[in-house]
XYZ file of C-alpha atoms in Angstrom:
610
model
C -97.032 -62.369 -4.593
C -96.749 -60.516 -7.616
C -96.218 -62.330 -10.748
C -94.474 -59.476 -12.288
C -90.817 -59.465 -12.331
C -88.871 -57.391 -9.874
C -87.533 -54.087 -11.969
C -84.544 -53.342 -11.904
C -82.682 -50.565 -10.178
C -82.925 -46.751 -11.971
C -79.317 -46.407 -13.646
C -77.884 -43.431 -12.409
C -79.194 -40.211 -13.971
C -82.401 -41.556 -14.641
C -85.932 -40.617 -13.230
C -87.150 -42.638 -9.948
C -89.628 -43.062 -8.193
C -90.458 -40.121 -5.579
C -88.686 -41.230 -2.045
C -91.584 -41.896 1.057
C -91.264 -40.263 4.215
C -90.518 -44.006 6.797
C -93.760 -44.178 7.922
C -93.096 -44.082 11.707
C -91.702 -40.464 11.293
C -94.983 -39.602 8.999
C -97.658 -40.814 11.549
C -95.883 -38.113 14.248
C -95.553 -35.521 11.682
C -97.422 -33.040 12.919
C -95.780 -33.751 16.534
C -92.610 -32.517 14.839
C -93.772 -29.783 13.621
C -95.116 -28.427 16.867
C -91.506 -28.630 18.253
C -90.093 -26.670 15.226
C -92.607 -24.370 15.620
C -91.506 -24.075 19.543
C -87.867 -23.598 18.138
C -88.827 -21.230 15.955
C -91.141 -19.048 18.460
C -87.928 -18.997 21.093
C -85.824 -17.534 18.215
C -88.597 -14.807 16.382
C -90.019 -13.815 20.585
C -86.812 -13.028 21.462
C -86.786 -10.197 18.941
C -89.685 -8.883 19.632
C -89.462 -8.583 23.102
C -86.563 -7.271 22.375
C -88.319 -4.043 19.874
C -90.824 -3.204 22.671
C -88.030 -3.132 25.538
C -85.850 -0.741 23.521
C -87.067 2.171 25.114
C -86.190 0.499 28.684
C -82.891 -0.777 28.160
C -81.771 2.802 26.691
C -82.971 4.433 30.089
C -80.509 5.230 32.144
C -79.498 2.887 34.689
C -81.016 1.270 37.064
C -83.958 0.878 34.792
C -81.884 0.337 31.898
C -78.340 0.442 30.938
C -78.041 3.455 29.047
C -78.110 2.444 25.461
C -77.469 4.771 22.615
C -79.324 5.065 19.532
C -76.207 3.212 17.714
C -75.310 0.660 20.374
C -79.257 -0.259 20.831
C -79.345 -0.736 16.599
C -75.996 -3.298 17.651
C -77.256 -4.850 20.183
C -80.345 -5.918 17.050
C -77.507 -6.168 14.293
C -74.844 -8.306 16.574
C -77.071 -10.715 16.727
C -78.613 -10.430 13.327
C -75.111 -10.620 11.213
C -73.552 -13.168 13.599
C -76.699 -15.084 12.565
C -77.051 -14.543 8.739
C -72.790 -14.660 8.692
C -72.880 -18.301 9.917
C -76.060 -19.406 8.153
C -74.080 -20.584 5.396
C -72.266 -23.227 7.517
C -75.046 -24.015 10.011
C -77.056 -25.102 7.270
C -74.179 -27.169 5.468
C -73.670 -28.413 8.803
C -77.038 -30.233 9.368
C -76.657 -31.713 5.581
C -73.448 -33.172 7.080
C -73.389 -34.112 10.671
C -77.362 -34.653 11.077
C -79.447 -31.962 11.669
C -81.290 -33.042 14.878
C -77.811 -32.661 16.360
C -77.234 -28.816 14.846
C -81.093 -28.289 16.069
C -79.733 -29.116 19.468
C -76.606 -27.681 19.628
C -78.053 -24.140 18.313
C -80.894 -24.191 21.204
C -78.429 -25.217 23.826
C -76.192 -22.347 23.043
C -78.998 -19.957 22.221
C -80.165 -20.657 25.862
C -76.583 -19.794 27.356
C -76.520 -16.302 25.253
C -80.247 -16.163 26.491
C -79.164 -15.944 30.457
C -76.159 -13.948 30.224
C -77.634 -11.572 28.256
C -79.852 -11.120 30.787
C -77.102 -10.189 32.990
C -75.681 -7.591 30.670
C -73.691 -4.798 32.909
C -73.264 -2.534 29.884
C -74.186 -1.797 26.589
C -71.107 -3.949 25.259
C -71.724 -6.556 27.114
C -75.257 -7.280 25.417
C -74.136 -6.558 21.833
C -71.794 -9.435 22.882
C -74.115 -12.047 24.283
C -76.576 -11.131 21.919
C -74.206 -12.111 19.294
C -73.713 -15.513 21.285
C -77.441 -15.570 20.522
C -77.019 -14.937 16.767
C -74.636 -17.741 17.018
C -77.337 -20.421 18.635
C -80.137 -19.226 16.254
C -78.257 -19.419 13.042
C -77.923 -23.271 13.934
C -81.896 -23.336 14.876
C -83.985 -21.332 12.150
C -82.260 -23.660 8.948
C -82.764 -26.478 10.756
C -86.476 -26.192 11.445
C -87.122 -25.856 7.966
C -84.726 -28.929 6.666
C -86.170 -31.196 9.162
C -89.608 -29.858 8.150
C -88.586 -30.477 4.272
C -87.410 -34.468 5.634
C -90.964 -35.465 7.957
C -93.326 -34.113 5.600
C -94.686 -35.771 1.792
C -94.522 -33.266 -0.902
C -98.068 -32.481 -1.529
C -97.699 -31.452 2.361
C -95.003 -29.496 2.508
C -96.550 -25.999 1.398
C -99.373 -26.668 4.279
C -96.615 -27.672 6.659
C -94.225 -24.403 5.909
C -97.523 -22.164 6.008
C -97.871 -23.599 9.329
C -94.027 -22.731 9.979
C -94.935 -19.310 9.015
C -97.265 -18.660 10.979
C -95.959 -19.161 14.015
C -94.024 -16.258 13.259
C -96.873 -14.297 13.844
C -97.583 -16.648 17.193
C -93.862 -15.096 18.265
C -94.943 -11.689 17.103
C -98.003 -11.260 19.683
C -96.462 -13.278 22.677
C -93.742 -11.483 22.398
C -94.625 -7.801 22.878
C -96.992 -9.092 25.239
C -94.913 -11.118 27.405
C -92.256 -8.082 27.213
C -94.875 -5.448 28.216
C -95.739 -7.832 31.018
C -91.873 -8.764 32.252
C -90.811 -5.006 32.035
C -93.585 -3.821 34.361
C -92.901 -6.141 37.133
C -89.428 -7.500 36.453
C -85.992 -5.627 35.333
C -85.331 -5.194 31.976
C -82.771 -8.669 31.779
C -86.034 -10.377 32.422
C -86.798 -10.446 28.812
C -83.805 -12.625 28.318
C -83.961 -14.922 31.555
C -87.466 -15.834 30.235
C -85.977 -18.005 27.063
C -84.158 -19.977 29.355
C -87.307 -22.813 30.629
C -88.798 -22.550 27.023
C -85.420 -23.578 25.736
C -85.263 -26.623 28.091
C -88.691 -27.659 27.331
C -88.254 -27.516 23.823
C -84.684 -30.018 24.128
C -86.846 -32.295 25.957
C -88.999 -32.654 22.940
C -86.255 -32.580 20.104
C -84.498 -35.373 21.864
C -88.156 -37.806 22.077
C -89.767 -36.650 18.888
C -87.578 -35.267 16.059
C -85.786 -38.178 13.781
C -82.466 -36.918 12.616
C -81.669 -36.675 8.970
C -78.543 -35.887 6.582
C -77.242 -35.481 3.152
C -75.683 -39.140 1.903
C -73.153 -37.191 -0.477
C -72.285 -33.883 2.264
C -69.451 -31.399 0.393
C -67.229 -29.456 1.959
C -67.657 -26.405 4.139
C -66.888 -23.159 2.741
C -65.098 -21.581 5.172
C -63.590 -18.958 3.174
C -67.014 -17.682 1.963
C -68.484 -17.870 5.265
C -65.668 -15.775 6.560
C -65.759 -12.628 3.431
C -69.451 -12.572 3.270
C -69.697 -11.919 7.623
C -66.800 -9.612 6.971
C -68.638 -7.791 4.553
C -71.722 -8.017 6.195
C -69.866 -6.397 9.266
C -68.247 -3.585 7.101
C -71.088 -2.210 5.354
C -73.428 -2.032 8.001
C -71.525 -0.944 10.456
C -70.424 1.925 7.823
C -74.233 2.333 7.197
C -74.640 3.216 11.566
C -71.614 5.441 11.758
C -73.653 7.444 9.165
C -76.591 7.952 10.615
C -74.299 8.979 13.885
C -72.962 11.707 11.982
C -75.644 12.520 10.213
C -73.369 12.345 7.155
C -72.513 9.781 4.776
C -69.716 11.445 3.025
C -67.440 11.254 6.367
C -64.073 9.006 5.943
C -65.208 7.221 8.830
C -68.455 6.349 6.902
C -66.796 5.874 3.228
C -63.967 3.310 4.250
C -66.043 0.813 5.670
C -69.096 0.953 3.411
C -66.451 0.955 0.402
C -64.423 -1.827 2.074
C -67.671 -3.564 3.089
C -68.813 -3.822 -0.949
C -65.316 -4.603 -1.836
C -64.993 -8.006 0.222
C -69.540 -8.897 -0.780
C -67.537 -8.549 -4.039
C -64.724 -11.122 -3.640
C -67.141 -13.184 -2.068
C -69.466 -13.610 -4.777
C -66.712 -14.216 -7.126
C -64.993 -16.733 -4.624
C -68.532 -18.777 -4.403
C -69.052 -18.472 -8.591
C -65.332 -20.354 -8.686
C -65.080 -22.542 -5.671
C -66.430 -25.626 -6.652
C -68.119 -26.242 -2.603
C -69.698 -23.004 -2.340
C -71.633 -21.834 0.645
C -74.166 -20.430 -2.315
C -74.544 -22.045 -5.151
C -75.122 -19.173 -7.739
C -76.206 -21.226 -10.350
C -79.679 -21.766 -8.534
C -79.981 -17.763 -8.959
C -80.133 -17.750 -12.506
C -83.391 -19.036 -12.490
C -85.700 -16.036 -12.538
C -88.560 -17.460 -9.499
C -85.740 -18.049 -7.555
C -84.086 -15.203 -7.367
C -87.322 -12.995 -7.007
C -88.378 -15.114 -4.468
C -85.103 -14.824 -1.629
C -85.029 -10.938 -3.282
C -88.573 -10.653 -2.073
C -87.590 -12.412 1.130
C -85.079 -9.639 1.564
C -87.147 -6.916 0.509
C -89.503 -7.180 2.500
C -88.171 -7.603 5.979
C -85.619 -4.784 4.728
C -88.647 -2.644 4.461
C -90.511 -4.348 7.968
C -87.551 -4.682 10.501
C -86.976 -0.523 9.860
C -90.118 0.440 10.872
C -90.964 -2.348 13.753
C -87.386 -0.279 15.063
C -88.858 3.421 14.961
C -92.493 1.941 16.111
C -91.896 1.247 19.936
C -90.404 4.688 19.952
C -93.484 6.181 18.321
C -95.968 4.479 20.541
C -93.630 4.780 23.549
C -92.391 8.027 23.626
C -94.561 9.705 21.355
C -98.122 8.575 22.348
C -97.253 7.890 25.703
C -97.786 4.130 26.120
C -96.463 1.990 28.409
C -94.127 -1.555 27.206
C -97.248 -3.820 27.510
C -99.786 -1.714 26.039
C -97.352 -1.142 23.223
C -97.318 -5.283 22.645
C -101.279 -5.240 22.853
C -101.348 -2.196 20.066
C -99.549 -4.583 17.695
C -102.350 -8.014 18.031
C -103.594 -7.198 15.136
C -100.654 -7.408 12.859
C -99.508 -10.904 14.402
C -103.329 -12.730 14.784
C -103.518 -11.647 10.890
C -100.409 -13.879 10.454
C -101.591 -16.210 12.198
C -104.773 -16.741 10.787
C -103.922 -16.199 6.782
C -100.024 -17.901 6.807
C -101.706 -21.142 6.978
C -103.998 -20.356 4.217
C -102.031 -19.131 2.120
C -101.404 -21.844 -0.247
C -105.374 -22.275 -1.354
C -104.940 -18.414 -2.407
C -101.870 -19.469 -4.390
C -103.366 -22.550 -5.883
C -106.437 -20.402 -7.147
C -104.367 -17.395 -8.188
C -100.925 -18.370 -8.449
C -97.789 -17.095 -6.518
C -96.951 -13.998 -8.535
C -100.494 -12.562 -8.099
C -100.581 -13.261 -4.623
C -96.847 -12.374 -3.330
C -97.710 -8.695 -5.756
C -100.831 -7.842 -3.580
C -99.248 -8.493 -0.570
C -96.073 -6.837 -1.273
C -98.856 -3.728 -2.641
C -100.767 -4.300 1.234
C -97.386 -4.237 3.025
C -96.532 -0.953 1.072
C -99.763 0.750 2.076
C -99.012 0.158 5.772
C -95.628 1.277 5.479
C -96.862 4.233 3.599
C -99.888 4.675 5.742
C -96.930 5.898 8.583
C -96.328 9.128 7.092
C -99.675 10.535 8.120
C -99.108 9.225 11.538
C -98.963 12.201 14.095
C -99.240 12.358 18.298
C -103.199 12.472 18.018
C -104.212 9.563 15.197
C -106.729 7.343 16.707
C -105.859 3.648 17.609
C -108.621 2.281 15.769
C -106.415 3.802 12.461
C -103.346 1.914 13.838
C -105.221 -1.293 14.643
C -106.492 -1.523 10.802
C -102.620 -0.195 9.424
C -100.994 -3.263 11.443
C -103.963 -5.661 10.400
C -103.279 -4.640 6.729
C -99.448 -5.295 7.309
C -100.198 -8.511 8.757
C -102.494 -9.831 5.840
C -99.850 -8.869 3.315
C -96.877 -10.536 5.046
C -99.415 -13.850 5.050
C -99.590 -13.638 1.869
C -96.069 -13.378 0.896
C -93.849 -15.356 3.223
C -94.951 -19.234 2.600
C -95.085 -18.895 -1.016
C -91.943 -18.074 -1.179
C -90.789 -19.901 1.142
C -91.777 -23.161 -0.966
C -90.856 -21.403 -3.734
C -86.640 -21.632 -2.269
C -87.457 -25.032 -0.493
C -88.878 -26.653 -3.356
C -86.253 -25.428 -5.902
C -83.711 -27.874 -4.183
C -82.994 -31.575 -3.649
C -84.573 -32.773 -0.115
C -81.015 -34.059 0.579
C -79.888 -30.042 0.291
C -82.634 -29.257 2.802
C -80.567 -27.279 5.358
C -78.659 -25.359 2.473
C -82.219 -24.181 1.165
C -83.107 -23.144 4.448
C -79.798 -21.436 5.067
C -80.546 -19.301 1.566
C -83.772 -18.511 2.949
C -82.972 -17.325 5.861
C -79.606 -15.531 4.828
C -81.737 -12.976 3.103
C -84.322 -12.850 5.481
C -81.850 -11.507 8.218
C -79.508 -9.835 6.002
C -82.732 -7.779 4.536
C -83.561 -7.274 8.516
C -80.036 -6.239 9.311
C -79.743 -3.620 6.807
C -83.727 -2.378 6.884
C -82.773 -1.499 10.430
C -79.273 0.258 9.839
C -80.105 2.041 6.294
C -83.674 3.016 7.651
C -82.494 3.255 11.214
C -79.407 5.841 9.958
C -82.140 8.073 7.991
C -84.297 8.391 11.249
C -80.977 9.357 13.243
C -79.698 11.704 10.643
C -83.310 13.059 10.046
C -84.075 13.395 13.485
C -80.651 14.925 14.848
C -80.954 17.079 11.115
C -84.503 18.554 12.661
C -83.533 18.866 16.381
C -79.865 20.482 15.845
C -81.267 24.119 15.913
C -83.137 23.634 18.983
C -80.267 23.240 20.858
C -78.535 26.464 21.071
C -79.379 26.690 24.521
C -77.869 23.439 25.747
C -74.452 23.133 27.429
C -71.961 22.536 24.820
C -71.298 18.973 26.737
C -74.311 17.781 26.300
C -75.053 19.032 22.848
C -73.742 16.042 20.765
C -75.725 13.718 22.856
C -79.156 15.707 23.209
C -79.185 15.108 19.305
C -78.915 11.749 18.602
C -82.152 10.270 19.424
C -85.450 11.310 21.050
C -84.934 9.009 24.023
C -81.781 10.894 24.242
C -82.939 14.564 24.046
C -85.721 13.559 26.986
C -82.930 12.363 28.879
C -81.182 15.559 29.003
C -84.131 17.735 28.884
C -85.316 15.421 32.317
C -81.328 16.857 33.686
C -81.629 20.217 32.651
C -84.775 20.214 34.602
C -87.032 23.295 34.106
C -84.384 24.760 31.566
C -84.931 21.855 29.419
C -88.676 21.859 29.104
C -88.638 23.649 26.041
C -86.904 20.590 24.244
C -90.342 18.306 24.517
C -92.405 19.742 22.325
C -89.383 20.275 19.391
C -88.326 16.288 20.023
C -91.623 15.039 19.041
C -92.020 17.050 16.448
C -88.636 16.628 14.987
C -89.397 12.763 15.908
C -92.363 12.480 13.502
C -90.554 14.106 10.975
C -87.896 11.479 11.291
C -90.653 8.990 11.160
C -92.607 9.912 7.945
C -89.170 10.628 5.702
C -88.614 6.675 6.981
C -92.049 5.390 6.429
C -91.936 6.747 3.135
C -88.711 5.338 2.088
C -89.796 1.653 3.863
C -92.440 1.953 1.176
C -90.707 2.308 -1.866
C -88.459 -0.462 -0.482
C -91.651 -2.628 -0.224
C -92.721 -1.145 -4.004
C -89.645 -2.439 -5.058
C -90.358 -5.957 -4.061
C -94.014 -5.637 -5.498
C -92.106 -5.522 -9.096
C -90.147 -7.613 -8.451
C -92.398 -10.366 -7.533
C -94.963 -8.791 -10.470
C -92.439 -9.346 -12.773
C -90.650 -12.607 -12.276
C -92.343 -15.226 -9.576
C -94.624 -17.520 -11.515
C -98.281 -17.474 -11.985
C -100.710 -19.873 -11.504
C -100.175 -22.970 -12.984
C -103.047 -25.620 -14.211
C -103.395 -28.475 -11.434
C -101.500 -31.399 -13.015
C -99.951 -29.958 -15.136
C -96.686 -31.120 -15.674
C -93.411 -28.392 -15.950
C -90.582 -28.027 -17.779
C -87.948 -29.828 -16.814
C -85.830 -28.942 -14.006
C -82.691 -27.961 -14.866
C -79.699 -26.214 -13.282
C -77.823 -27.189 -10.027
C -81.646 -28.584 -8.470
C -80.743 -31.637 -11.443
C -77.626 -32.767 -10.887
C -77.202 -36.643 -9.909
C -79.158 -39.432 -9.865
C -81.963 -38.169 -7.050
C -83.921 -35.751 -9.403
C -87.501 -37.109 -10.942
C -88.992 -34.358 -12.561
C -93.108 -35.476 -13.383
C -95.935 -33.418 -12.321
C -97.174 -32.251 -9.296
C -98.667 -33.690 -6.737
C -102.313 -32.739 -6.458
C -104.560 -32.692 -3.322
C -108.201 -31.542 -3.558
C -107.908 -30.042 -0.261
C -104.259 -28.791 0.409
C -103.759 -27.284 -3.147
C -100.638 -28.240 -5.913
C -97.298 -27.817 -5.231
C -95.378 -24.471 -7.386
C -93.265 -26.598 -8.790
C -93.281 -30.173 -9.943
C -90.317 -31.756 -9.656
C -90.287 -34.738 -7.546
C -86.786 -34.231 -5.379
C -84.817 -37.072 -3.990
C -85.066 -37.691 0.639
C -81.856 -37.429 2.348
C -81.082 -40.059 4.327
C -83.651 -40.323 7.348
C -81.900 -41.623 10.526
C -83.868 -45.791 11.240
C -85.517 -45.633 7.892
C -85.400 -47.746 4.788
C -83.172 -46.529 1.821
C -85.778 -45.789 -1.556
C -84.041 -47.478 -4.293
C -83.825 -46.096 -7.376
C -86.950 -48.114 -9.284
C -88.710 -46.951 -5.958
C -88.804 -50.551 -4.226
C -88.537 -49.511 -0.095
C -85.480 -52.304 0.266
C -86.798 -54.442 3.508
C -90.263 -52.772 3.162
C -93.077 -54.809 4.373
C -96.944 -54.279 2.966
C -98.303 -51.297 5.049
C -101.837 -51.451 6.153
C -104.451 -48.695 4.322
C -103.278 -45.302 4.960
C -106.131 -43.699 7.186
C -107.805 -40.063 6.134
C -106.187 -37.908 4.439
C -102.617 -40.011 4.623
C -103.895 -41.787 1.041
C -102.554 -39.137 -0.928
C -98.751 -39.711 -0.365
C -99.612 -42.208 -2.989
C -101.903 -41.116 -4.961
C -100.419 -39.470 -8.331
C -97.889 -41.721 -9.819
C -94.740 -40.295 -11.426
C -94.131 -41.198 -14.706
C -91.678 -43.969 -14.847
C -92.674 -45.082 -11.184
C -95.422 -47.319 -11.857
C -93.314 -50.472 -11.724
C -91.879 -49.141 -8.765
C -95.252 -48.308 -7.105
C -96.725 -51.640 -8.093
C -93.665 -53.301 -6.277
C -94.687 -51.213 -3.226
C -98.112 -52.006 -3.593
């Protein structure tokens, strides 16, 4: 025993020691994350199964149900703002109640939505279970990441989340695949039924491996905000749809939601700067890497969702390939993922995040870009290295920023981090495909209008809103309506350019804004200024330098954040003595770093431990 005397607890508002992950939950680490990552791929494959059967389900029945352009955009934005809308108190939620128990509440329900959505008998009735699907998801995706913030040490975390990342780009290639495969020898509702065993297998795991965890000090939920910003949310986009309808943006029926839309966003983000419980804390966005870092979030899968919308049409209608081959066409984009999310933070550690995030913002923009000279006749080997390109850039911009939110906040705020992350994520989705969506319908039905003189005046309005559409009638017109298939692919491709073009100026956008205000690389070991702001407030904040790791890279930020209470585990006092801790046998491999780089101010409370 020691000879030293024991130290005394941290008074409150003083520096501890960094809180240790209970080491029963760090030895199955990894475990856990293979289960979010399952959560995760259920959530991000249902959407993309979802993009390559678009072309199906707007088929008339019985191969499809006879979607519109506008309700197949819903049937994508129902779930989307049902999702971002309740993000806010899924993720306060978790903090609160435990978020092992959100985690499986959001998968349970996401598997209901899942089956009767696969049972749709109209257009309205899958914008409605989809939405039951935006409802399960929005208690999944924060949850993930919170739990991942709660199992994993520090120096881990930005291996861990690239990890996360990429198994959005796992999602990405089973998904088009296992939709091209369903739709050819299933009915379209297939692509729904199929969530329903991966959901059950992935509550079997939750309930053996995940440990729950919680905020000690929960606040309240803010139900008020919750309920503007979905009502906003709601308003403006669907505003945004009923434009691209019309073709027209200065219609009544366009102005008074889009105006009333802003209006209540407004009174929302004045409610959250007053309340003193808000769903967002603004405070956190007056630090400059924040800020660019959820605005890149937003920016870029603003620019990403639009086009992954008009793509299945352009390789399905256009080019003439079937639901499956589509999925194949797009490997490329999701094995890039795949391979460079992961690896990600060495690039960042050697170049820093602002570098990085800028070129792949700049590779992202090139692929948009690189859509505008698409035509019926470019060769697939061009397509293969466009997607590729995308794929690389979204690598290289997703888990830095990620960390970047996550590692702004208190562990203890996990879920709230997550919900901020995703928020913008989905909300930049949401409106990428109804602002870019509406400028492909209004382009499109703006290009096709004077081909249609010789169409019956009943069928007129319809013929015009979307290619699928102006097949469809051309197919019932029969040899009268032959001379529409030429003009709708050429009118389509218009459509298509004017929206790749705009995607990438979106995506320009978010190269300046990374350029200008993420930070850059920062010397390993170095210690940072302090934190400050909302990230700072009680006694669970040790700010001291980060924690290095020869092989995993520093973290972006140094601040050493406070755990949130981990469900069987030992409470970290504040001098950092684990209170009922007994001496742990030598970490093996790589485990030896969790305590390698002392925080100043911890050494008594490491020598305790020791």
């Amino acid at each position: 025993m020691s000879s030293q005397p024991s130290p005394a607890p941290a008074p409150s508002g003083t520096p501890g020691a960094p809180p240790r992950v209970p080491e029963a939950v760090h030895r199955r680490r990894w475990a856990v994350l293979g289960v979010l990552m399952l959560s995760l791929l259920i959530v991000v494959l249902d959407n993309s199964i979802l993009n390559v059967a678009v072309k199906t389900i707007a088929a008339p029945a019985p191969t499809g149900i006879g979607a519109t352009q506008s309700e197949l955009e819903w049937s994508i934005n129902s779930y989307t703002l049902v999702f971002a809308g309740l993000l806010f108190t899924s993720g306060l939620l978790g903090d609160r109640l435990g978020r092992k128990k959100v985690l499986l509440f959001g998968i349970t329900v996401f598997g209901i939505g899942s089956a009767l959505a696969a049972f749709s008998g109209s257009p309205g009735e899958l914008i409605a279970y989809r939405a039951v699907m935006g409802l399960g998801a929005a208690f999944v995706m924060p949850a993930t990441l919170a739990v991942l913030m709660n199992v994993f040490e520090r120096d881990e975390q930005p291996k861990a989340i690239g990890i996360w990342a990429g198994s959005v780009g796992l999602a990405i290639a089973i998904g088009p695949i296992t939709g091209g495969i369903l739709l050819e020898h299933f009915w379209w509702g297939s692509i729904f039924l199929v969530n329903v065993p991966v959901v059950l297998l992935a509550l079997a795991l939750m309930v053996w491996l995940v440990p729950d965890s919680r905020d000690p000090k929960p606040g309240r939920i803010d139900l008020p905000g919750v309920l503007l910003s979905v009502l906003g949310l709601v308003l403006l986009v669907y505003g945004i749809i009923r434009g691209g309808e019309l073709a027209s943006f200065t219609d009544v029926t366009v102005l008074a939601p889009v105006l009333g839309g802003l209006a209540v966003l407004v009174v929302f983000v004045l409610h959250e700067r007053r309340s003193d419980h808000p769903a967002i804390d603004m405070a956190y966005f007056r630090k400059p890497a924040f800020a660019a870092a959820v605005a890149a979030i937003a920016l870029v899968f603003f620019a990403l969702m639009g086009v992954t919308f008009f793509s299945a049409f352009y390789l399905q209608s256009v080019r003439g390939y079937s639901a499956l081959q589509s999925g194949l066409l797009i490997l490329p984009l999701a094995v890039a993922q795949m391979v460079f999310a992961p690896r990600a933070r060495l690039v960042v550690e050697r170049f820093g995040a602002k570098a990085v995030c800028t070129v792949g913002m700049l590779l992202v923009a090139a692929g948009l870009a690189a859509f505008a000279l698409f035509d019926a006749s470019t060769p697939v080997w061009v397509m293969e290295v466009v997607f590729f390109l995308q794929g690389a850039g979204m690598a290289h911009i997703m888990p830095p920023v990620t960390v970047a939110v996550m590692q702004a906040l208190p562990r203890e705020k996990a879920g709230s981090g997550s919900a901020i992350n995703n928020t913008f994520r989905q909300v930049g989705g949401a409106m990428g495909v109804a602002v870019l969506g509406s400028v492909l319908s209004s382009t499109y039905r703006g290009e096709i209008e004077r081909h249609l003189g010789g169409v019956p005046a009943a069928l007129r309005d319809t013929a015009g809103e979307s290619i699928e559409a102006t097949l469809a009638v051309a197919e019932k017109l029969g040899p009268a309506g032959r001379s529409l298939v030429a003009p709708a692919y050429d009118a389509f491709l218009d459509a298509m350019h004017v929206t790749a073009i705009a995607s990438a100026v979106i995506a320009l956008v978010g190269a300046a804004v990374v350029a200008a205000f993420l930070p850059g690389r920062t010397q390993r070991g170095a210690a940072p200024a302090p934190t400050d702001g909302p990230a700072a407030d009680g006694p669970a904040v040790a700010d001291g330098p980060a924690v290095a790791d020869g092989s995993d890279g520093a973290d972006a930020s140094g601040a050493v954040r406070d755990a949130g209470t981990v469900d069987g585990a030992e409470t970290v006092d504040g001098a950092g003595t684990v209170r009922g801790a007994v001496p742990a046998p030598a970490a093996p491999d790589g485990d030896v770093r969790r305590a390698a780089v002392p925080v100043p101010g911890a050494e008594a409370g490491e020598s305790a431990r020791r």
